[in-house]
Short mmCIF file of C-alpha atoms in Angstrom, two decimals:
data_model
loop_
_atom_site.label_atom_id
_atom_site.label_comp_id
_atom_site.label_asym_id
_atom_site.label_seq_id
_atom_site.Cartn_x
_atom_site.Cartn_y
_atom_site.Cartn_z
CA UNK C 287 80.40 -39.00 38.68
CA UNK C 288 81.30 -36.24 36.23
CA UNK C 289 78.69 -34.20 34.40
CA UNK C 290 78.92 -31.25 32.05
CA UNK C 291 77.81 -28.07 33.82
CA UNK C 292 76.99 -24.70 32.37
CA UNK C 293 76.12 -21.51 34.24
CA UNK C 294 73.26 -19.27 33.18
CA UNK C 295 75.04 -15.96 33.59
CA UNK C 296 71.83 -13.91 33.25
CA UNK C 297 70.54 -15.48 36.48
CA UNK C 298 73.58 -16.42 38.56
CA UNK C 299 75.48 -13.25 37.65
CA UNK C 300 72.52 -10.94 37.12
CA UNK C 301 73.68 -7.37 36.56
CA UNK C 302 77.31 -8.37 35.92
CA UNK C 303 78.88 -7.61 32.54
CA UNK C 304 78.88 -10.70 30.34
CA UNK C 305 82.64 -10.75 29.85
CA UNK C 306 83.25 -10.52 33.60
CA UNK C 307 80.69 -13.25 34.27
CA UNK C 308 82.41 -15.55 31.78
CA UNK C 309 85.75 -15.00 33.50
CA UNK C 310 84.25 -15.72 36.92
CA UNK C 311 82.63 -18.94 35.72
CA UNK C 312 85.99 -20.04 34.34
CA UNK C 313 87.69 -19.19 37.63
CA UNK C 314 85.16 -21.41 39.41
CA UNK C 315 86.28 -24.38 37.33
CA UNK C 316 83.23 -24.65 35.06
CA UNK C 317 83.88 -24.54 31.32
CA UNK C 318 80.50 -23.58 29.83
CA UNK C 319 77.98 -20.77 30.08
CA UNK C 320 74.51 -20.11 28.76
CA UNK C 321 72.26 -17.08 28.57
CA UNK C 322 68.81 -16.04 27.42
CA UNK C 323 68.39 -13.37 24.74
CA UNK C 324 71.14 -13.36 22.13
CA UNK C 325 69.59 -10.29 20.47
CA UNK C 326 70.35 -8.24 23.58
CA UNK C 327 74.03 -9.24 23.76
CA UNK C 328 77.30 -8.15 22.19
CA UNK C 329 77.96 -11.55 20.69
CA UNK C 330 81.42 -10.73 19.36
CA UNK C 331 82.69 -9.72 22.80
CA UNK C 332 81.11 -12.80 24.37
CA UNK C 333 82.79 -15.08 21.84
CA UNK C 334 86.13 -13.37 22.45
CA UNK C 335 85.76 -13.80 26.22
CA UNK C 336 84.70 -17.43 25.84
CA UNK C 337 87.68 -18.19 23.61
CA UNK C 338 90.05 -16.41 26.00
CA UNK C 339 88.94 -18.66 28.85
CA UNK C 340 88.47 -21.84 26.75
CA UNK C 341 84.74 -21.78 27.45
CA UNK C 342 81.82 -23.29 25.55
CA UNK C 343 78.57 -21.40 25.01
CA UNK C 344 76.21 -24.27 25.73
CA UNK C 345 72.77 -22.74 25.12
CA UNK C 346 70.73 -19.63 24.48
CA UNK C 347 67.09 -18.91 23.67
CA UNK C 348 65.30 -18.60 20.39
CA UNK C 349 63.00 -15.63 19.81
CA UNK C 350 59.97 -15.65 22.11
CA UNK C 351 57.10 -16.29 19.69
CA UNK C 352 54.17 -18.55 20.56
CA UNK C 353 54.18 -22.04 19.10
CA UNK C 354 50.64 -22.79 20.26
CA UNK C 355 49.19 -20.09 17.98
CA UNK C 356 49.32 -21.30 14.36
CA UNK C 357 48.81 -17.76 13.08
CA UNK C 358 52.18 -16.81 14.56
CA UNK C 359 54.08 -19.71 13.02
CA UNK C 360 55.70 -17.66 10.24
CA UNK C 361 57.05 -15.29 12.91
CA UNK C 362 58.28 -18.24 14.96
CA UNK C 363 60.10 -19.77 11.99
CA UNK C 364 61.60 -16.39 11.09
CA UNK C 365 62.81 -15.93 14.67
CA UNK C 366 64.20 -19.45 14.71
CA UNK C 367 66.08 -18.82 11.47
CA UNK C 368 67.67 -15.72 13.03
CA UNK C 369 68.45 -17.67 16.20
CA UNK C 370 70.13 -20.47 14.26
CA UNK C 371 72.36 -17.89 12.57
CA UNK C 372 73.24 -16.37 15.94
CA UNK C 373 73.93 -19.80 17.42
CA UNK C 374 76.30 -20.60 14.57
CA UNK C 375 78.08 -17.29 15.14
CA UNK C 376 78.80 -18.14 18.77
CA UNK C 377 79.35 -21.88 18.37
CA UNK C 378 76.23 -22.77 20.35
CA UNK C 379 74.64 -26.16 19.67
CA UNK C 380 71.44 -25.84 21.75
CA UNK C 381 68.55 -23.40 21.41
CA UNK C 382 65.94 -23.20 24.17
CA UNK C 383 62.35 -22.51 23.13
CA UNK C 384 59.43 -21.52 25.26
CA UNK C 385 56.11 -22.39 23.65
CA UNK C 386 53.79 -19.55 24.68
CA UNK C 387 50.79 -19.07 26.94
CA UNK C 388 47.55 -21.03 26.78
CA UNK C 389 45.12 -19.43 24.33
CA UNK C 390 41.67 -18.92 25.90
CA UNK C 391 38.87 -20.06 23.65
CA UNK C 392 40.92 -22.77 21.96
CA UNK C 393 41.11 -26.39 23.05
CA UNK C 394 44.32 -27.92 24.36
CA UNK C 395 44.10 -30.42 21.52
CA UNK C 396 44.27 -27.65 18.91
CA UNK C 397 47.16 -25.92 20.69
CA UNK C 398 49.00 -29.21 21.18
CA UNK C 399 48.73 -29.93 17.46
CA UNK C 400 49.96 -26.44 16.62
CA UNK C 401 53.03 -27.13 18.73
CA UNK C 402 53.68 -30.40 16.94
CA UNK C 403 53.13 -28.90 13.49
CA UNK C 404 55.39 -25.93 14.21
CA UNK C 405 58.20 -28.12 15.42
CA UNK C 406 57.85 -30.45 12.43
CA UNK C 407 58.29 -27.38 10.22
CA UNK C 408 61.30 -26.27 12.26
CA UNK C 409 63.03 -29.66 12.33
CA UNK C 410 64.67 -29.58 8.86
CA UNK C 411 66.21 -26.17 9.60
CA UNK C 412 67.69 -27.51 12.82
CA UNK C 413 68.91 -30.75 11.28
CA UNK C 414 70.65 -28.91 8.45
CA UNK C 415 72.33 -26.56 10.94
CA UNK C 416 73.34 -29.32 13.37
CA UNK C 417 71.61 -27.50 16.23
CA UNK C 418 69.18 -28.98 18.75
CA UNK C 419 66.05 -27.11 19.81
CA UNK C 420 64.76 -27.96 23.28
CA UNK C 421 61.22 -27.02 24.30
CA UNK C 422 60.74 -26.05 27.92
CA UNK C 423 57.92 -27.03 30.26
CA UNK C 424 57.53 -24.43 33.03
CA UNK C 425 55.57 -24.43 36.26
CA UNK C 426 52.40 -22.33 36.24
CA UNK C 427 51.88 -22.35 40.01
CA UNK C 428 54.71 -20.02 41.07
CA UNK C 429 56.55 -18.47 38.13
CA UNK C 430 54.69 -18.66 34.82
CA UNK C 431 50.94 -18.44 35.33
CA UNK C 432 49.08 -19.01 32.07
CA UNK C 433 51.91 -20.87 30.35
CA UNK C 434 50.74 -23.69 28.09
CA UNK C 435 53.30 -26.46 28.56
CA UNK C 436 53.53 -27.51 32.21
CA UNK C 437 53.82 -31.29 32.34
CA UNK C 438 56.88 -33.13 31.11
CA UNK C 439 54.73 -36.02 29.86
CA UNK C 440 53.13 -33.76 27.27
CA UNK C 441 56.51 -32.33 26.30
CA UNK C 442 57.89 -35.82 25.71
CA UNK C 443 54.77 -36.75 23.76
CA UNK C 444 55.24 -33.70 21.52
CA UNK C 445 58.87 -34.41 20.67
CA UNK C 446 57.98 -38.04 20.07
CA UNK C 447 55.47 -36.97 17.44
CA UNK C 448 57.99 -34.61 15.84
CA UNK C 449 60.46 -37.51 15.68
CA UNK C 450 63.60 -35.50 14.99
CA UNK C 451 66.97 -35.99 16.70
CA UNK C 452 67.25 -32.20 16.77
CA UNK C 453 64.02 -31.49 18.69
CA UNK C 454 64.08 -32.45 22.36
CA UNK C 455 63.06 -31.26 25.83
CA UNK C 456 64.89 -29.12 28.36
CA UNK C 457 64.04 -30.74 31.68
CA UNK C 458 64.11 -28.03 34.34
CA UNK C 459 64.34 -29.89 37.63
CA UNK C 460 63.10 -26.90 39.62
CA UNK C 461 60.02 -26.39 37.46
CA UNK C 462 59.13 -30.07 37.28
CA UNK C 463 59.50 -30.54 41.03
CA UNK C 464 56.84 -27.85 41.49
CA UNK C 465 54.60 -29.10 38.68
CA UNK C 466 54.72 -32.85 39.19
CA UNK C 467 57.61 -34.17 41.31
CA UNK C 468 59.04 -37.67 40.86
CA UNK C 469 61.90 -36.06 38.97
CA UNK C 470 64.43 -38.91 39.00
CA UNK C 471 61.94 -41.42 37.62
CA UNK C 472 60.71 -38.98 34.98
CA UNK C 473 64.12 -37.92 33.75
CA UNK C 474 65.67 -41.39 33.69
CA UNK C 475 62.66 -42.89 31.91
CA UNK C 476 62.79 -40.20 29.21
CA UNK C 477 66.50 -39.41 29.03
CA UNK C 478 66.71 -40.02 25.27
CA UNK C 479 64.20 -37.20 24.71
CA UNK C 480 66.10 -34.73 26.92
CA UNK C 481 68.64 -32.42 25.30
CA UNK C 482 69.44 -30.12 28.24
CA UNK C 483 68.76 -29.76 31.95
CA UNK C 484 68.20 -26.76 34.19
CA UNK C 485 68.76 -26.89 37.93
CA UNK C 486 67.83 -24.73 40.92
CA UNK C 487 66.87 -25.27 44.52
CA UNK C 488 63.21 -25.48 45.51
CA UNK C 489 61.54 -23.59 47.06
CA UNK C 490 63.01 -20.22 46.14
CA UNK C 491 64.94 -20.96 42.94
CA UNK C 492 68.23 -20.35 44.71
CA UNK C 493 71.38 -22.44 45.20
CA UNK C 494 71.10 -26.18 44.64
CA UNK C 495 71.91 -27.02 48.27
CA UNK C 496 68.93 -25.02 49.55
CA UNK C 497 65.54 -26.68 49.80
CA UNK C 498 64.03 -30.09 49.31
CA UNK C 499 65.84 -31.41 46.23
CA UNK C 500 68.74 -33.81 46.77
CA UNK C 501 70.94 -32.81 43.86
CA UNK C 502 73.71 -35.26 44.69
CA UNK C 503 71.26 -38.09 44.08
CA UNK C 504 69.68 -36.39 41.07
CA UNK C 505 73.07 -35.79 39.45
CA UNK C 506 74.09 -39.38 40.13
CA UNK C 507 70.89 -40.61 38.46
CA UNK C 508 71.61 -38.44 35.41
CA UNK C 509 75.22 -39.63 35.27
CA UNK C 510 74.12 -43.26 35.39
CA UNK C 511 72.14 -42.74 32.16
CA UNK C 512 75.28 -41.68 30.29
CA UNK C 513 73.81 -38.24 29.50
CA UNK C 514 76.35 -36.25 27.47
CA UNK C 515 74.81 -32.78 27.25
CA UNK C 516 74.86 -29.89 29.72
CA UNK C 517 73.13 -29.24 33.01
CA UNK C 518 72.51 -25.51 33.22
CA UNK C 519 72.67 -23.84 36.64
CA UNK C 520 69.79 -21.38 36.35
CA UNK C 521 69.14 -19.88 39.76
CA UNK C 522 69.32 -16.62 41.69
CA UNK C 523 71.99 -16.85 44.39
CA UNK C 524 71.47 -15.82 47.98
CA UNK C 525 75.14 -16.11 48.93
CA UNK C 526 78.29 -15.29 46.99
CA UNK C 527 77.63 -16.48 43.42
CA UNK C 528 81.21 -17.59 42.83
CA UNK C 529 81.21 -19.85 45.88
CA UNK C 530 77.79 -21.20 44.92
CA UNK C 531 78.90 -22.49 41.54
CA UNK C 532 82.17 -23.79 42.99
CA UNK C 533 80.09 -25.80 45.45
CA UNK C 534 78.12 -27.38 42.61
CA UNK C 535 81.31 -28.18 40.72
CA UNK C 536 82.71 -29.91 43.80
CA UNK C 537 79.45 -31.76 44.43
CA UNK C 538 79.21 -33.28 40.97
CA UNK C 539 82.80 -34.48 40.81
CA UNK C 540 83.16 -36.19 44.19
CA UNK C 541 82.25 -39.86 44.67
CA UNK C 542 78.95 -40.55 46.41
#
């Protein structure tokens, strides 16, 4: 099996200069990186480093504005417009969007509909730009207490209602293992609605070979679907980060 990997340099190489992190990812044999906040980066230097090492910038985040609050929608769309411009600048085809925390005093139905309506408004901007926005369910038991979108079923329902090829889900295997489990069945059943993956070991959110998740089998299941987008390694390493990502690269290219 061969899958397209990217490394989230903000996590795996936390505290390392972006240009150095890009070089180290390339040295490990992986040809794509991703990161979180484009507005905190020197994008020109990152592009230069990526071009030097023949790297792709696979994904970054859009501005963190709540989608579940309809009053904030103009701010969300403005932030998305800025993020699309930044993505074009760096040749990035995927924007990751969190959706915001649950709003006390409002029903889930109202907040769900706000999410759908906001993404319907965003879709033409994304389609025109040729960029895919992926909304991210997160676990609220360990890492993101109060976050609205936890279950992947609701995320898939939302993008189904939006009905745009440029609005999909980022399926974070670590988060969904904590929230609901049954990850292989869930991801294979809904692969057409997934635009990006994240991967980390559970428990701990460390290297993929630590914990209860069998990533060799998970990667094989993804490969069998014909998935063509990236799997982002978004974890905090316990051992040498360079060896950790080399180990993943070796794991996903050897026959099972």
